[in-house]
mmCIF file of C-alpha atoms in Angstrom:
data_model
loop_
_atom_site.group_PDB
_atom_site.id
_atom_site.type_symbol
_atom_site.label_atom_id
_atom_site.label_comp_id
_atom_site.label_asym_id
_atom_site.label_seq_id
_atom_site.Cartn_x
_atom_site.Cartn_y
_atom_site.Cartn_z
ATOM 1 C CA MET A 1 316.570 375.830 -68.524
ATOM 2 C CA ALA A 2 319.539 378.154 -68.165
ATOM 3 C CA GLU A 3 322.936 376.559 -68.538
ATOM 4 C CA SER A 4 324.520 375.760 -65.221
ATOM 5 C CA THR A 5 328.018 376.992 -64.524
ATOM 6 C CA SER A 6 328.185 375.463 -61.049
ATOM 7 C CA SER A 7 329.180 371.888 -60.279
ATOM 8 C CA PRO A 8 326.644 369.266 -59.148
ATOM 9 C CA VAL A 9 325.468 369.271 -55.521
ATOM 10 C CA PHE A 10 326.882 365.754 -54.993
ATOM 11 C CA ASP A 11 330.298 364.422 -56.076
ATOM 12 C CA ALA A 12 329.842 361.324 -58.261
ATOM 13 C CA GLN A 13 333.189 360.025 -56.953
ATOM 14 C CA LYS A 14 331.530 359.637 -53.555
ATOM 15 C CA VAL A 15 327.820 359.406 -54.296
ATOM 16 C CA THR A 16 326.652 356.612 -56.590
ATOM 17 C CA VAL A 17 323.410 357.243 -58.460
ATOM 18 C CA VAL A 18 321.828 354.350 -60.333
ATOM 19 C CA TYR A 19 318.757 355.173 -62.394
ATOM 20 C CA VAL A 20 316.178 352.401 -62.622
ATOM 21 C CA LEU A 21 314.095 352.758 -65.778
ATOM 22 C CA GLY A 22 311.464 350.722 -67.561
ATOM 23 C CA GLY A 23 307.872 351.140 -68.624
ATOM 24 C CA PRO A 24 304.971 351.320 -66.147
ATOM 25 C CA GLY A 25 304.654 347.832 -64.648
ATOM 26 C CA ALA A 26 308.116 346.660 -65.748
ATOM 27 C CA GLY A 27 308.910 345.663 -62.152
ATOM 28 C CA LYS A 28 311.104 348.590 -61.087
ATOM 29 C CA GLY A 29 309.763 348.951 -57.553
ATOM 30 C CA THR A 30 309.895 345.221 -56.825
ATOM 31 C CA GLN A 31 313.521 344.950 -57.903
ATOM 32 C CA CYS A 32 314.552 348.154 -56.121
ATOM 33 C CA SER A 33 313.315 346.876 -52.760
ATOM 34 C CA LYS A 34 315.380 343.700 -53.191
ATOM 35 C CA LEU A 35 318.520 345.600 -54.264
ATOM 36 C CA VAL A 36 318.196 347.924 -51.253
ATOM 37 C CA ASP A 37 318.412 344.925 -48.925
ATOM 38 C CA ALA A 38 321.382 343.430 -50.748
ATOM 39 C CA PHE A 39 323.543 346.517 -51.339
ATOM 40 C CA GLY A 40 322.508 349.126 -48.767
ATOM 41 C CA PHE A 41 321.059 351.526 -51.320
ATOM 42 C CA CYS A 42 318.607 354.261 -50.494
ATOM 43 C CA HIS A 43 315.676 353.787 -52.874
ATOM 44 C CA LEU A 44 314.033 356.990 -54.053
ATOM 45 C CA SER A 45 310.941 356.702 -56.225
ATOM 46 C CA ALA A 46 310.289 359.883 -58.173
ATOM 47 C CA GLY A 47 306.625 358.897 -58.446
ATOM 48 C CA ASP A 48 306.281 358.340 -54.694
ATOM 49 C CA LEU A 49 307.938 361.685 -53.938
ATOM 50 C CA LEU A 50 305.547 363.435 -56.334
ATOM 51 C CA ARG A 51 302.507 361.690 -54.833
ATOM 52 C CA GLU A 52 303.630 362.635 -51.309
ATOM 53 C CA GLU A 53 304.131 366.231 -52.408
ATOM 54 C CA GLN A 54 300.708 366.449 -54.065
ATOM 55 C CA ASN A 55 299.109 365.358 -50.776
ATOM 56 C CA ARG A 56 301.285 367.529 -48.513
ATOM 57 C CA GLU A 57 299.260 370.255 -46.881
ATOM 58 C CA GLY A 58 300.271 373.695 -48.155
ATOM 59 C CA SER A 59 302.272 372.382 -51.126
ATOM 60 C CA GLU A 60 302.646 374.980 -53.862
ATOM 61 C CA TYR A 61 302.947 372.163 -56.417
ATOM 62 C CA GLY A 62 300.188 369.833 -55.208
ATOM 63 C CA GLU A 63 297.396 370.668 -57.640
ATOM 64 C CA MET A 64 299.766 370.916 -60.599
ATOM 65 C CA ILE A 65 301.283 367.485 -59.822
ATOM 66 C CA ARG A 66 297.796 365.962 -59.473
ATOM 67 C CA THR A 67 296.831 367.225 -62.947
ATOM 68 C CA TYR A 68 299.978 365.901 -64.612
ATOM 69 C CA ILE A 69 299.646 362.465 -62.957
ATOM 70 C CA ARG A 70 295.975 362.186 -63.923
ATOM 71 C CA GLU A 71 296.837 362.993 -67.556
ATOM 72 C CA GLY A 72 299.713 360.478 -67.559
ATOM 73 C CA THR A 73 302.145 363.232 -68.538
ATOM 74 C CA ILE A 74 305.470 364.281 -67.032
ATOM 75 C CA VAL A 75 305.687 366.773 -64.163
ATOM 76 C CA PRO A 76 308.034 369.741 -64.926
ATOM 77 C CA SER A 77 311.677 368.810 -64.412
ATOM 78 C CA HIS A 78 312.557 371.477 -61.845
ATOM 79 C CA VAL A 79 309.886 370.157 -59.456
ATOM 80 C CA THR A 80 310.968 366.516 -59.614
ATOM 81 C CA MET A 81 314.688 367.349 -59.455
ATOM 82 C CA LYS A 82 314.216 369.533 -56.371
ATOM 83 C CA LEU A 83 312.215 366.832 -54.572
ATOM 84 C CA LEU A 84 314.937 364.276 -55.360
ATOM 85 C CA GLU A 85 317.757 366.601 -54.304
ATOM 86 C CA ASN A 86 315.997 367.344 -50.992
ATOM 87 C CA ALA A 87 315.412 363.644 -50.350
ATOM 88 C CA MET A 88 319.066 362.802 -51.105
ATOM 89 C CA THR A 89 320.304 365.564 -48.803
ATOM 90 C CA GLY A 90 318.095 364.221 -46.007
ATOM 91 C CA GLU A 91 319.329 360.651 -46.459
ATOM 92 C CA MET A 92 322.999 361.705 -46.596
ATOM 93 C CA LYS A 93 322.571 363.305 -43.172
ATOM 94 C CA LYS A 94 321.007 360.305 -41.470
ATOM 95 C CA LYS A 95 322.069 357.055 -43.166
ATOM 96 C CA THR A 96 324.993 355.005 -41.851
ATOM 97 C CA GLY A 97 326.583 351.655 -42.642
ATOM 98 C CA ASP A 98 328.317 350.134 -45.640
ATOM 99 C CA GLY A 99 328.606 352.655 -48.476
ATOM 100 C CA TRP A 100 327.526 355.568 -46.264
ATOM 101 C CA VAL A 101 330.715 356.744 -44.507
ATOM 102 C CA ASP A 102 333.020 359.713 -45.199
ATOM 103 C CA GLY A 103 330.447 361.582 -47.274
ATOM 104 C CA LYS A 104 329.622 358.573 -49.426
ATOM 105 C CA GLY A 105 326.163 357.387 -50.423
ATOM 106 C CA ARG A 106 324.404 355.130 -52.902
ATOM 107 C CA PHE A 107 321.004 355.818 -54.408
ATOM 108 C CA LEU A 108 318.631 353.847 -56.598
ATOM 109 C CA ILE A 109 316.418 356.400 -58.323
ATOM 110 C CA ASP A 110 313.351 354.728 -59.728
ATOM 111 C CA GLY A 111 311.189 356.196 -62.499
ATOM 112 C CA PHE A 112 313.522 359.102 -63.227
ATOM 113 C CA PRO A 113 314.736 360.672 -65.493
ATOM 114 C CA ARG A 114 311.699 360.375 -67.749
ATOM 115 C CA LYS A 115 312.800 363.036 -70.251
ATOM 116 C CA LEU A 116 316.151 363.951 -71.739
ATOM 117 C CA ASP A 117 316.178 367.417 -70.152
ATOM 118 C CA GLN A 118 315.702 365.783 -66.731
ATOM 119 C CA ALA A 119 318.629 363.451 -67.377
ATOM 120 C CA ILE A 120 320.985 366.217 -68.470
ATOM 121 C CA GLY A 121 319.759 368.639 -65.794
ATOM 122 C CA PHE A 122 320.188 366.140 -62.960
ATOM 123 C CA ASP A 123 323.622 365.014 -64.163
ATOM 124 C CA GLU A 124 324.796 368.629 -64.376
ATOM 125 C CA THR A 125 323.252 370.111 -61.235
ATOM 126 C CA VAL A 126 322.519 367.324 -58.712
ATOM 127 C CA CYS A 127 324.718 364.253 -59.333
ATOM 128 C CA LEU A 128 326.238 362.509 -62.347
ATOM 129 C CA ALA A 129 324.640 359.075 -62.793
ATOM 130 C CA SER A 130 326.925 356.035 -62.722
ATOM 131 C CA LEU A 131 324.562 353.508 -64.322
ATOM 132 C CA VAL A 132 321.098 352.992 -65.802
ATOM 133 C CA ILE A 133 319.368 349.673 -65.138
ATOM 134 C CA PHE A 134 316.728 349.290 -67.851
ATOM 135 C CA PHE A 135 314.040 346.701 -67.105
ATOM 136 C CA ASN A 136 312.495 345.857 -70.465
ATOM 137 C CA THR A 137 309.347 343.861 -71.220
ATOM 138 C CA SER A 138 306.314 344.007 -73.520
ATOM 139 C CA GLU A 139 303.350 346.367 -73.131
ATOM 140 C CA ASP A 140 301.033 343.347 -72.784
ATOM 141 C CA VAL A 141 302.979 342.092 -69.760
ATOM 142 C CA MET A 142 303.079 345.581 -68.209
ATOM 143 C CA LEU A 143 299.343 346.138 -68.765
ATOM 144 C CA GLN A 144 298.406 342.851 -67.087
ATOM 145 C CA ARG A 145 300.673 343.619 -64.104
ATOM 146 C CA LEU A 146 299.226 347.127 -63.713
ATOM 147 C CA LEU A 147 295.623 345.935 -63.901
ATOM 148 C CA GLU A 148 296.426 343.327 -61.259
ATOM 149 C CA ARG A 149 298.057 345.995 -59.080
ATOM 150 C CA ALA A 150 295.050 348.291 -59.558
ATOM 151 C CA LYS A 151 292.893 345.890 -57.527
ATOM 152 C CA THR A 152 294.770 346.893 -54.373
ATOM 153 C CA SER A 153 296.954 349.950 -55.098
ATOM 154 C CA GLY A 154 294.381 352.736 -54.803
ATOM 155 C CA ARG A 155 296.503 354.723 -57.283
ATOM 156 C CA GLU A 156 294.654 357.233 -59.460
ATOM 157 C CA ASP A 157 296.786 356.347 -62.484
ATOM 158 C CA ASP A 158 296.164 352.568 -62.402
ATOM 159 C CA ASN A 159 293.324 352.521 -64.931
ATOM 160 C CA VAL A 160 293.389 351.422 -68.575
ATOM 161 C CA GLU A 161 292.948 354.899 -70.072
ATOM 162 C CA THR A 162 295.758 356.467 -68.026
ATOM 163 C CA ILE A 163 297.964 353.373 -68.453
ATOM 164 C CA ARG A 164 297.704 353.722 -72.251
ATOM 165 C CA LYS A 165 298.674 357.398 -71.946
ATOM 166 C CA ARG A 166 301.616 356.444 -69.734
ATOM 167 C CA PHE A 167 302.844 353.898 -72.300
ATOM 168 C CA ARG A 168 302.662 356.551 -75.029
ATOM 169 C CA THR A 169 304.526 359.112 -72.889
ATOM 170 C CA TYR A 170 307.136 356.497 -71.996
ATOM 171 C CA ASN A 171 307.777 355.536 -75.620
ATOM 172 C CA GLU A 172 307.962 359.130 -76.832
ATOM 173 C CA GLN A 173 309.942 360.708 -74.001
ATOM 174 C CA THR A 174 311.716 358.112 -71.842
ATOM 175 C CA MET A 175 313.169 355.855 -74.541
ATOM 176 C CA PRO A 176 315.374 358.752 -75.796
ATOM 177 C CA VAL A 177 316.819 358.949 -72.252
ATOM 178 C CA ILE A 178 317.809 355.288 -72.421
ATOM 179 C CA GLU A 179 319.334 355.803 -75.876
ATOM 180 C CA HIS A 180 321.287 358.817 -74.546
ATOM 181 C CA TYR A 181 322.868 356.756 -71.767
ATOM 182 C CA ARG A 182 323.427 353.857 -74.144
ATOM 183 C CA THR A 183 325.752 356.105 -76.181
ATOM 184 C CA LEU A 184 327.663 356.726 -72.920
ATOM 185 C CA ASN A 185 327.907 352.953 -72.248
ATOM 186 C CA LYS A 186 325.949 353.367 -69.021
ATOM 187 C CA VAL A 187 322.945 351.119 -69.736
ATOM 188 C CA ALA A 188 322.474 347.582 -68.391
ATOM 189 C CA GLU A 189 319.352 346.144 -70.052
ATOM 190 C CA ILE A 190 317.554 343.333 -68.238
ATOM 191 C CA ASP A 191 314.576 341.359 -69.570
ATOM 192 C CA SER A 192 311.988 341.706 -66.807
ATOM 193 C CA THR A 193 309.443 339.349 -68.392
ATOM 194 C CA ALA A 194 310.924 336.470 -66.390
ATOM 195 C CA ALA A 195 310.149 335.485 -62.787
ATOM 196 C CA VAL A 196 311.068 338.031 -60.078
ATOM 197 C CA GLU A 197 313.992 335.956 -58.713
ATOM 198 C CA GLU A 198 315.491 335.417 -62.157
ATOM 199 C CA VAL A 199 315.317 339.158 -62.913
ATOM 200 C CA TYR A 200 316.812 339.882 -59.488
ATOM 201 C CA ARG A 201 319.818 337.623 -60.131
ATOM 202 C CA ALA A 202 320.579 339.581 -63.310
ATOM 203 C CA ALA A 203 320.158 342.908 -61.479
ATOM 204 C CA CYS A 204 322.424 341.733 -58.652
ATOM 205 C CA ALA A 205 325.169 340.770 -61.097
ATOM 206 C CA THR A 206 324.928 344.206 -62.709
ATOM 207 C CA VAL A 207 325.245 346.079 -59.406
ATOM 208 C CA THR A 208 328.029 343.801 -58.151
ATOM 209 C CA ASN A 209 329.942 344.617 -61.327
ATOM 210 C CA LEU A 210 329.436 348.361 -60.738
ATOM 211 C CA PHE A 211 330.904 348.216 -57.228
ATOM 212 C CA SER A 212 333.744 345.802 -58.032
#
């Protein structure tokens, strides 16, 4: 990726970006939906945006995204970043209420960045992240949750073979992202093995601290 000389699309003084990271099945989506209700965030799931794009009629990226998801590997950064930027622009135009006046906004971005180049690229060209919430639990817990979800999700990637690939990709490529933000003192690590409400209380305290 060529070095960017321009400033990010969004001003981090006005637009708060919180990355929500954790392995597949760590509980990211569940916690995001609760935090949206409590703090007026817009929740953007990189995975959901990619799945929508792969199914959008006439998408130039659709088949490529489908292949990457099936293999449990990471879609090229420029595709995911553009989808996120477009979604943020759309929400900034239409959302109102607490945290959304005078050009301000607050976003929970779930399942992104999954590689270090995504993290650096997004910070430099789209919006500098304020915080990373890292939901951490064991692979055994995540596997059981994903297999339970597979009974109803209809997701192509909720099968044991792909789940194992996703764990491997996560350990090799996403953990360095968390370590990068840890050196910047931007990581809040939360044990997501516990019950949903207990995890939520810890997440709430973290976000309250960010906005205080």
